[in-house]
Short mmCIF file of C-alpha atoms in Angstrom, two decimals:
data_model
loop_
_atom_site.label_atom_id
_atom_site.label_comp_id
_atom_site.label_asym_id
_atom_site.label_seq_id
_atom_site.Cartn_x
_atom_site.Cartn_y
_atom_site.Cartn_z
CA MET A 33 -41.95 -32.92 5.85
CA TYR A 34 -40.44 -29.47 5.92
CA PRO A 35 -41.78 -26.69 3.63
CA LEU A 36 -38.98 -24.74 1.97
CA LEU A 37 -38.55 -21.21 0.67
CA PRO A 38 -36.38 -21.02 -2.46
CA ALA A 39 -33.12 -19.09 -2.37
CA PRO A 40 -33.06 -16.77 -5.43
CA ARG A 41 -29.80 -15.90 -7.19
CA THR A 42 -29.79 -12.63 -9.15
CA TYR A 43 -27.07 -13.05 -11.77
CA PRO A 44 -26.95 -10.73 -14.83
CA TRP A 45 -27.67 -13.54 -17.29
CA GLY A 46 -31.04 -14.33 -15.69
CA SER A 47 -34.55 -13.25 -16.65
CA THR A 48 -36.62 -10.54 -14.97
CA ARG A 49 -39.76 -12.42 -15.97
CA VAL A 50 -39.49 -16.23 -16.07
CA ILE A 51 -38.87 -17.19 -12.44
CA PRO A 52 -40.92 -14.34 -10.90
CA GLU A 53 -43.91 -15.34 -13.05
CA PHE A 54 -43.38 -19.02 -12.24
CA LEU A 55 -43.65 -18.06 -8.57
CA GLY A 56 -46.88 -16.18 -9.25
CA GLY A 57 -45.52 -12.63 -9.10
CA PRO A 58 -44.92 -9.80 -11.55
CA PRO A 59 -41.65 -9.29 -13.42
CA GLY A 60 -38.97 -7.68 -11.29
CA ALA A 61 -36.35 -5.02 -11.79
CA ASP A 62 -33.42 -7.40 -11.29
CA PRO A 63 -32.81 -10.59 -13.33
CA VAL A 64 -33.46 -13.77 -11.34
CA ALA A 65 -31.18 -16.45 -12.75
CA GLU A 66 -31.72 -19.38 -10.38
CA LEU A 67 -33.68 -20.72 -7.44
CA TRP A 68 -31.63 -22.96 -5.15
CA PHE A 69 -33.09 -25.84 -3.15
CA GLY A 70 -30.45 -27.49 -1.01
CA ALA A 71 -27.97 -27.12 1.80
CA HIS A 72 -24.86 -25.75 0.11
CA PRO A 73 -23.07 -23.37 2.53
CA SER A 74 -23.16 -20.46 0.06
CA ALA A 75 -26.99 -20.39 -0.11
CA PRO A 76 -28.80 -22.92 2.11
CA THR A 77 -32.54 -22.97 1.43
CA PRO A 78 -34.62 -21.27 4.13
CA LEU A 79 -37.28 -23.29 5.93
CA ARG A 80 -40.76 -21.78 5.97
CA ALA A 81 -40.77 -22.23 9.75
CA GLY A 82 -37.45 -20.38 10.16
CA SER A 83 -33.74 -21.25 10.03
CA ASP A 84 -32.53 -23.15 6.95
CA LEU A 85 -32.05 -26.64 5.58
CA ALA A 86 -28.32 -26.81 6.35
CA ALA A 87 -28.95 -25.98 10.02
CA LEU A 88 -31.77 -28.53 10.18
CA LEU A 89 -29.57 -31.31 8.79
CA GLU A 90 -26.79 -30.41 11.19
CA ARG A 91 -29.10 -30.88 14.18
CA ASP A 92 -30.29 -34.39 13.31
CA PRO A 93 -28.34 -35.89 10.37
CA GLU A 94 -28.97 -39.55 11.21
CA ARG A 95 -32.74 -39.24 11.06
CA LEU A 96 -32.95 -36.77 8.19
CA LEU A 97 -30.23 -38.10 5.88
CA GLY A 98 -30.23 -41.77 6.83
CA ALA A 99 -27.38 -44.15 7.62
CA ASP A 100 -26.80 -45.09 3.96
CA VAL A 101 -26.33 -41.49 2.78
CA ILE A 102 -24.07 -40.65 5.72
CA ALA A 103 -21.93 -43.73 5.04
CA ARG A 104 -21.45 -42.73 1.41
CA PHE A 105 -21.36 -38.93 1.53
CA GLY A 106 -20.87 -37.88 5.12
CA ARG A 107 -23.25 -35.69 7.10
CA ARG A 108 -24.41 -33.57 4.19
CA LEU A 109 -27.05 -33.56 1.51
CA PRO A 110 -25.26 -34.96 -1.57
CA TYR A 111 -27.14 -32.93 -4.20
CA LEU A 112 -28.27 -29.41 -5.04
CA LEU A 113 -31.51 -28.77 -6.96
CA LYS A 114 -32.05 -25.57 -8.93
CA LEU A 115 -34.50 -23.94 -11.27
CA ILE A 116 -32.49 -22.08 -13.90
CA ALA A 117 -33.66 -19.36 -16.31
CA PRO A 118 -30.90 -18.06 -18.60
CA GLU A 119 -31.92 -15.18 -20.83
CA ARG A 120 -28.30 -14.56 -21.84
CA PRO A 121 -25.56 -17.18 -22.18
CA LEU A 122 -23.83 -18.36 -19.02
CA SER A 123 -20.06 -18.36 -18.74
CA LEU A 124 -18.04 -20.87 -20.77
CA GLN A 125 -17.25 -23.36 -18.02
CA VAL A 126 -16.04 -26.75 -16.84
CA HIS A 127 -16.63 -28.59 -13.57
CA PRO A 128 -13.91 -30.68 -11.89
CA ASN A 129 -14.04 -34.38 -11.07
CA LEU A 130 -13.79 -35.53 -7.46
CA ASP A 131 -10.00 -35.93 -7.38
CA GLN A 132 -9.46 -32.55 -9.03
CA ALA A 133 -11.87 -30.85 -6.64
CA ARG A 134 -10.25 -32.35 -3.56
CA ALA A 135 -6.75 -31.44 -4.72
CA GLY A 136 -7.79 -27.93 -5.77
CA PHE A 137 -9.63 -27.23 -2.53
CA ALA A 138 -6.70 -28.47 -0.42
CA ARG A 139 -4.26 -26.39 -2.48
CA GLU A 140 -6.29 -23.21 -2.02
CA GLU A 141 -6.81 -23.94 1.67
CA ARG A 142 -3.04 -24.23 2.20
CA ALA A 143 -2.44 -21.03 0.27
CA GLY A 144 -5.12 -19.15 2.21
CA VAL A 145 -6.96 -18.04 -0.93
CA PRO A 146 -9.86 -15.73 0.06
CA ALA A 147 -13.36 -17.03 -0.57
CA GLY A 148 -14.17 -14.63 -3.41
CA GLN A 149 -11.01 -15.54 -5.34
CA ARG A 150 -11.30 -19.33 -5.24
CA ASN A 151 -11.75 -21.79 -8.06
CA TYR A 152 -12.66 -24.44 -5.51
CA PRO A 153 -15.02 -23.21 -2.77
CA ASP A 154 -15.60 -26.85 -1.78
CA ALA A 155 -13.97 -30.26 -2.21
CA ASN A 156 -16.72 -31.92 -4.24
CA HIS A 157 -17.20 -32.75 -7.90
CA LYS A 158 -20.06 -31.17 -9.86
CA PRO A 159 -21.64 -33.42 -12.47
CA GLU A 160 -25.08 -32.12 -13.36
CA LEU A 161 -28.30 -32.89 -15.20
CA VAL A 162 -30.59 -30.32 -16.83
CA TYR A 163 -34.28 -31.05 -17.52
CA ALA A 164 -36.05 -28.66 -19.90
CA LEU A 165 -39.30 -26.99 -18.85
CA THR A 166 -39.32 -24.89 -22.03
CA THR A 167 -37.17 -25.11 -25.15
CA PHE A 168 -33.65 -24.97 -23.73
CA GLU A 169 -30.57 -24.04 -25.76
CA ALA A 170 -26.97 -24.90 -24.87
CA VAL A 171 -23.54 -25.80 -26.21
CA CYS A 172 -21.95 -28.85 -24.66
CA GLY A 173 -18.78 -30.84 -25.37
CA PHE A 174 -16.44 -30.66 -28.33
CA ARG A 175 -17.56 -31.25 -31.89
CA ALA A 176 -15.79 -33.82 -34.03
CA PRO A 177 -12.50 -32.26 -35.22
CA ARG A 178 -13.47 -32.65 -38.88
CA ARG A 179 -16.67 -30.67 -38.26
CA VAL A 180 -14.72 -27.90 -36.51
CA ALA A 181 -12.39 -27.78 -39.53
CA GLU A 182 -15.39 -27.44 -41.87
CA LEU A 183 -16.68 -24.46 -39.88
CA LEU A 184 -13.27 -22.75 -39.93
CA GLU A 185 -12.52 -23.35 -43.60
CA GLY A 186 -13.50 -20.44 -45.81
CA LEU A 187 -13.54 -17.87 -43.01
CA ASP A 188 -11.31 -15.08 -44.28
CA ALA A 189 -9.90 -14.21 -40.86
CA PRO A 190 -6.30 -14.82 -39.73
CA LEU A 191 -7.36 -16.54 -36.51
CA ALA A 192 -9.67 -18.94 -38.35
CA GLN A 193 -6.97 -19.85 -40.83
CA GLU A 194 -4.45 -20.47 -38.06
CA LEU A 195 -6.85 -22.69 -36.14
CA ALA A 196 -7.73 -24.65 -39.29
CA ALA A 197 -4.02 -25.28 -39.91
CA VAL A 198 -3.61 -26.63 -36.36
CA LEU A 199 -6.46 -29.07 -36.88
CA ARG A 200 -5.08 -30.24 -40.23
CA SER A 201 -1.77 -31.09 -38.55
CA ALA A 202 -3.39 -32.79 -35.51
CA PRO A 203 -6.93 -33.89 -36.43
CA ALA A 204 -7.87 -35.53 -33.11
CA ALA A 205 -8.26 -34.70 -29.41
CA PRO A 206 -4.75 -33.15 -29.09
CA GLY A 207 -5.53 -30.85 -32.01
CA VAL A 208 -8.85 -29.80 -30.48
CA HIS A 209 -7.11 -29.08 -27.18
CA ALA A 210 -4.43 -27.07 -29.00
CA VAL A 211 -7.06 -25.04 -30.84
CA PHE A 212 -9.04 -24.49 -27.64
CA THR A 213 -5.87 -23.41 -25.85
CA ARG A 214 -4.93 -20.99 -28.65
CA VAL A 215 -8.40 -19.46 -28.63
CA LEU A 216 -8.58 -18.97 -24.86
CA SER A 217 -4.95 -18.13 -24.11
CA GLY A 218 -3.65 -16.32 -27.18
CA SER A 219 -6.54 -14.51 -28.84
CA CYS A 220 -6.71 -10.73 -28.72
CA ASP A 221 -9.90 -8.68 -28.97
CA THR A 222 -9.31 -7.66 -32.57
CA GLU A 223 -8.70 -11.26 -33.71
CA VAL A 224 -11.91 -12.44 -32.06
CA SER A 225 -14.02 -9.60 -33.41
CA ALA A 226 -12.59 -10.05 -36.93
CA LEU A 227 -13.52 -13.74 -36.92
CA ALA A 228 -16.98 -12.97 -35.52
CA GLN A 229 -17.54 -10.41 -38.27
CA ARG A 230 -16.65 -13.00 -40.91
CA CYS A 231 -19.21 -15.35 -39.33
CA ARG A 232 -21.86 -12.61 -39.61
CA GLN A 233 -20.98 -12.02 -43.23
CA ARG A 234 -21.05 -15.72 -44.04
CA LEU A 235 -24.45 -16.02 -42.37
CA ALA A 236 -25.82 -13.10 -44.36
CA SER A 237 -24.50 -14.59 -47.60
CA GLY A 238 -26.65 -17.69 -47.20
CA ARG A 239 -23.62 -19.96 -47.67
CA SER A 240 -22.93 -20.82 -44.06
CA PRO A 241 -22.12 -24.50 -43.32
CA SER A 242 -23.88 -23.95 -39.98
CA PRO A 243 -26.15 -20.90 -39.69
CA ARG A 244 -26.72 -21.80 -36.06
CA ALA A 245 -23.00 -21.68 -35.24
CA ASP A 246 -22.36 -18.44 -37.14
CA ARG A 247 -25.39 -16.79 -35.52
CA LEU A 248 -24.18 -17.81 -32.06
CA VAL A 249 -20.65 -16.51 -32.61
CA GLY A 250 -22.06 -13.17 -33.72
CA LEU A 251 -24.44 -13.00 -30.77
CA LEU A 252 -21.76 -13.83 -28.22
CA ASP A 253 -19.40 -11.25 -29.69
CA GLU A 254 -22.13 -8.60 -29.47
CA GLN A 255 -22.78 -9.41 -25.81
CA HIS A 256 -19.10 -9.88 -24.88
CA PRO A 257 -17.06 -7.93 -27.49
CA GLY A 258 -13.68 -9.51 -28.16
CA ASP A 259 -14.25 -12.36 -25.69
CA PRO A 260 -12.52 -15.59 -26.84
CA GLY A 261 -15.57 -17.55 -25.69
CA ALA A 262 -17.37 -16.37 -28.81
CA VAL A 263 -14.85 -18.17 -31.03
CA ALA A 264 -14.79 -21.20 -28.74
CA ALA A 265 -18.48 -21.70 -29.51
CA LEU A 266 -17.46 -22.91 -33.00
CA LEU A 267 -15.75 -25.86 -31.34
CA LEU A 268 -18.76 -27.01 -29.32
CA ASN A 269 -21.84 -29.11 -30.00
CA PRO A 270 -25.11 -27.15 -30.22
CA VAL A 271 -27.94 -28.62 -28.15
CA THR A 272 -31.69 -27.97 -28.16
CA LEU A 273 -33.74 -29.67 -25.46
CA GLN A 274 -37.48 -29.70 -25.91
CA PRO A 275 -39.73 -29.63 -22.82
CA GLY A 276 -39.41 -32.94 -20.98
CA GLU A 277 -35.95 -33.78 -22.38
CA ALA A 278 -32.82 -34.03 -20.24
CA MET A 279 -29.05 -33.82 -20.70
CA PHE A 280 -26.23 -34.96 -18.42
CA VAL A 281 -23.04 -32.89 -18.17
CA PRO A 282 -20.13 -34.90 -16.71
CA ALA A 283 -17.03 -33.51 -15.05
CA GLY A 284 -14.54 -32.10 -17.56
CA CYS A 285 -17.20 -31.29 -20.19
CA VAL A 286 -16.99 -27.70 -21.42
CA HIS A 287 -20.42 -26.14 -21.79
CA SER A 288 -22.60 -23.06 -21.61
CA TYR A 289 -26.37 -22.77 -21.19
CA LEU A 290 -27.76 -20.17 -23.57
CA SER A 291 -31.49 -19.69 -23.00
CA GLY A 292 -34.65 -21.31 -21.68
CA PHE A 293 -36.13 -22.48 -18.38
CA GLY A 294 -35.24 -25.77 -16.74
CA VAL A 295 -34.53 -27.85 -13.68
CA GLU A 296 -30.87 -28.41 -12.86
CA LEU A 297 -29.77 -31.17 -10.48
CA MET A 298 -26.14 -31.58 -9.51
CA ALA A 299 -23.76 -32.83 -6.88
CA ASN A 300 -23.67 -30.52 -3.87
CA SER A 301 -20.92 -28.23 -5.14
CA ASP A 302 -20.32 -24.72 -6.44
CA ASN A 303 -16.99 -25.48 -8.15
CA VAL A 304 -17.02 -23.73 -11.53
CA LEU A 305 -13.95 -23.10 -13.69
CA ARG A 306 -14.64 -20.28 -16.15
CA ALA A 307 -12.86 -19.26 -19.34
CA GLY A 308 -14.98 -16.47 -20.76
CA LEU A 309 -18.38 -14.89 -21.43
CA THR A 310 -18.61 -13.60 -17.87
CA ALA A 311 -17.61 -10.81 -15.52
CA LYS A 312 -16.86 -13.41 -12.83
CA ARG A 313 -13.44 -14.81 -12.05
CA ILE A 314 -11.71 -16.49 -15.00
CA ASP A 315 -8.86 -19.00 -14.75
CA VAL A 316 -8.02 -20.25 -18.23
CA ASP A 317 -5.02 -22.32 -17.12
CA GLU A 318 -7.02 -24.24 -14.52
CA LEU A 319 -9.86 -24.85 -16.96
CA LEU A 320 -7.48 -26.13 -19.63
CA ALA A 321 -5.92 -28.50 -17.09
CA THR A 322 -9.37 -29.84 -16.22
CA VAL A 323 -11.23 -30.00 -19.54
CA ASP A 324 -11.73 -33.28 -21.40
CA PRO A 325 -10.70 -32.61 -25.03
CA VAL A 326 -12.18 -35.79 -26.51
CA ALA A 327 -14.97 -35.03 -28.96
CA ALA A 328 -18.27 -36.55 -27.89
CA PRO A 329 -21.95 -35.89 -28.54
CA PRO A 330 -24.06 -34.45 -25.72
CA ILE A 331 -25.33 -37.08 -23.28
CA ARG A 332 -29.09 -37.10 -23.57
CA ILE A 333 -30.83 -39.23 -20.95
CA ALA A 334 -34.16 -40.83 -21.81
CA ALA A 335 -36.63 -41.19 -18.98
CA GLU A 336 -37.76 -44.56 -17.70
CA THR A 337 -41.33 -44.67 -16.42
CA ASP A 338 -42.65 -46.54 -13.41
CA GLY A 339 -45.98 -47.10 -15.16
CA ALA A 340 -47.87 -44.77 -12.85
CA GLY A 341 -46.94 -41.41 -14.28
CA THR A 342 -43.45 -40.88 -12.84
CA GLU A 343 -40.47 -40.48 -15.17
CA VAL A 344 -37.04 -41.22 -13.72
CA PHE A 345 -33.79 -39.93 -15.24
CA TYR A 346 -30.95 -42.20 -14.16
CA ALA A 347 -27.79 -40.13 -14.29
CA PRO A 348 -24.52 -42.14 -14.19
CA VAL A 349 -23.53 -40.81 -10.73
CA ASP A 350 -24.33 -41.82 -7.15
CA ASP A 351 -25.08 -38.31 -5.84
CA PHE A 352 -28.54 -37.71 -7.27
CA GLU A 353 -31.53 -38.98 -9.19
CA LEU A 354 -34.21 -36.86 -10.87
CA SER A 355 -37.88 -37.85 -11.11
CA VAL A 356 -40.83 -36.00 -12.62
CA ALA A 357 -44.30 -37.06 -11.49
CA THR A 358 -47.54 -36.14 -13.25
CA VAL A 359 -50.75 -36.79 -11.27
CA ASP A 360 -54.42 -36.54 -12.15
CA ARG A 361 -56.37 -38.56 -9.58
CA THR A 362 -58.04 -38.10 -6.22
CA ASP A 363 -57.42 -41.55 -4.72
CA GLY A 364 -53.66 -41.04 -4.61
CA ARG A 365 -50.70 -43.02 -5.86
CA ALA A 366 -47.23 -43.80 -4.62
CA LEU A 367 -44.21 -41.63 -5.38
CA ARG A 368 -41.13 -43.80 -5.53
CA GLY A 369 -37.79 -42.58 -4.26
CA ARG A 370 -35.05 -43.12 -1.70
CA GLY A 371 -33.14 -41.17 0.87
CA PRO A 372 -33.63 -37.50 1.68
CA ARG A 373 -35.75 -35.90 -1.03
CA ILE A 374 -36.69 -32.43 -2.23
CA LEU A 375 -39.96 -31.93 -4.09
CA VAL A 376 -40.79 -28.81 -6.12
CA GLY A 377 -44.23 -28.18 -7.63
CA LEU A 378 -44.11 -27.48 -11.35
CA ALA A 379 -47.82 -27.08 -12.09
CA GLY A 380 -51.26 -27.56 -10.56
CA GLU A 381 -52.17 -28.45 -6.97
CA LEU A 382 -50.99 -31.65 -5.32
CA THR A 383 -51.23 -33.16 -1.86
CA VAL A 384 -48.11 -34.94 -0.60
CA GLU A 385 -48.78 -37.48 2.16
CA THR A 386 -46.44 -39.51 4.35
CA ALA A 387 -47.19 -41.68 7.37
CA GLY A 388 -46.99 -38.71 9.68
CA SER A 389 -48.23 -35.68 7.77
CA ALA A 390 -49.71 -34.16 4.61
CA HIS A 391 -48.89 -30.93 2.79
CA ALA A 392 -50.30 -29.10 -0.20
CA LEU A 393 -47.81 -28.40 -2.97
CA SER A 394 -48.51 -25.73 -5.59
CA GLN A 395 -46.41 -24.41 -8.45
CA GLY A 396 -43.13 -23.02 -7.14
CA GLU A 397 -43.54 -24.47 -3.64
CA ALA A 398 -41.07 -27.01 -2.24
CA LEU A 399 -40.78 -29.65 0.47
CA PHE A 400 -37.89 -31.50 2.08
CA LEU A 401 -38.65 -35.13 3.03
CA SER A 402 -36.41 -36.96 5.47
CA ALA A 403 -34.93 -40.37 4.75
CA GLU A 404 -37.35 -41.99 7.20
CA GLU A 405 -40.35 -40.77 5.16
CA ALA A 406 -40.01 -43.62 2.69
CA LEU A 407 -43.69 -44.07 1.80
CA VAL A 408 -45.07 -41.06 -0.08
CA ARG A 409 -48.44 -40.71 -1.79
CA LEU A 410 -49.62 -38.03 -4.19
CA SER A 411 -53.14 -36.89 -5.00
CA GLY A 412 -54.68 -34.02 -6.91
CA THR A 413 -53.88 -32.70 -10.36
CA GLY A 414 -50.43 -31.39 -11.11
CA ARG A 415 -46.78 -32.08 -11.74
CA LEU A 416 -43.71 -32.04 -9.54
CA VAL A 417 -39.99 -32.70 -9.75
CA GLN A 418 -38.21 -34.81 -7.16
CA ALA A 419 -34.52 -34.88 -6.30
CA GLY A 420 -33.37 -37.97 -4.43
CA VAL A 421 -30.39 -40.23 -3.81
CA PRO A 422 -30.04 -43.50 -5.77
#
């Protein structure tokens, strides 16, 4: 077992309070958006003993990753685990599938695109799963076209009327893609702000067909004046995850996390295509070429329990598997899992034992377990999250 030190990421949309307090400290001056636990080249997790997880895996991949993981994913950890604390909405974004990521990475490599200007910093896909630790708000995937039309109808704004006409002429996935394209590619600041103002007025009138949607459009326009992402929110499904609930976000699914505190587990990638609501690099054309326009409800994943207090969320990908274990016993119990694993304490005090060692795990602390440490026992009182490989 290898104790880890989380790698904090201080993005503007993060919270000055949530993650610092989770780690047992006072609020900070800068917003902490994420804690990374993994071996991605952009922020490999430091080891408590020195160096970092990426360097450790490079020294002895066969023992640490195992033959099965190397055969399927190469000599790298196939997942990236994060704690995420949005206080403001993240960028409107899409992640590529594996073929798109490989082609995009190769294209940018050939062109010599500098690191800070890339859409594809790596050649991997980025499906992800978010598990709520508090109430967690998001928008994810396109609404049914008829519902989008209902939200646009009655808004006395030229942009809303134009978009409603597009949907009436093509009331299916092509129409949604056309509306999304018009919003992101052809909307000017004044059009966006005029539509957002009509949403505020409709909300205040008490006659809104979706107070939640109108409130969100107004909020996004206040935070990012004139940004087309505010209008795009009308096209997307609203999602509220209660603590203990999880949602899977596949490649091609447009989404934005809005607020809350959660665990995020994804394929080991930092490929993000952004279209708005951010000061980071935006590439609308690449996002539109990647997004899946088919309307679909958010993919909520129900946990399956092993009968001993561990919930397992089986995402429909081979790169990762999320487990949450709750323990309240002194005699210990097994923690099931496969391959190289990362454990993060969520609450209480636990002891993690393998055949060769034992470590205490408190809230905010983390451990990396090698593939050869197959038998793991937990004792104490607390809760932890485990990332592993199916």
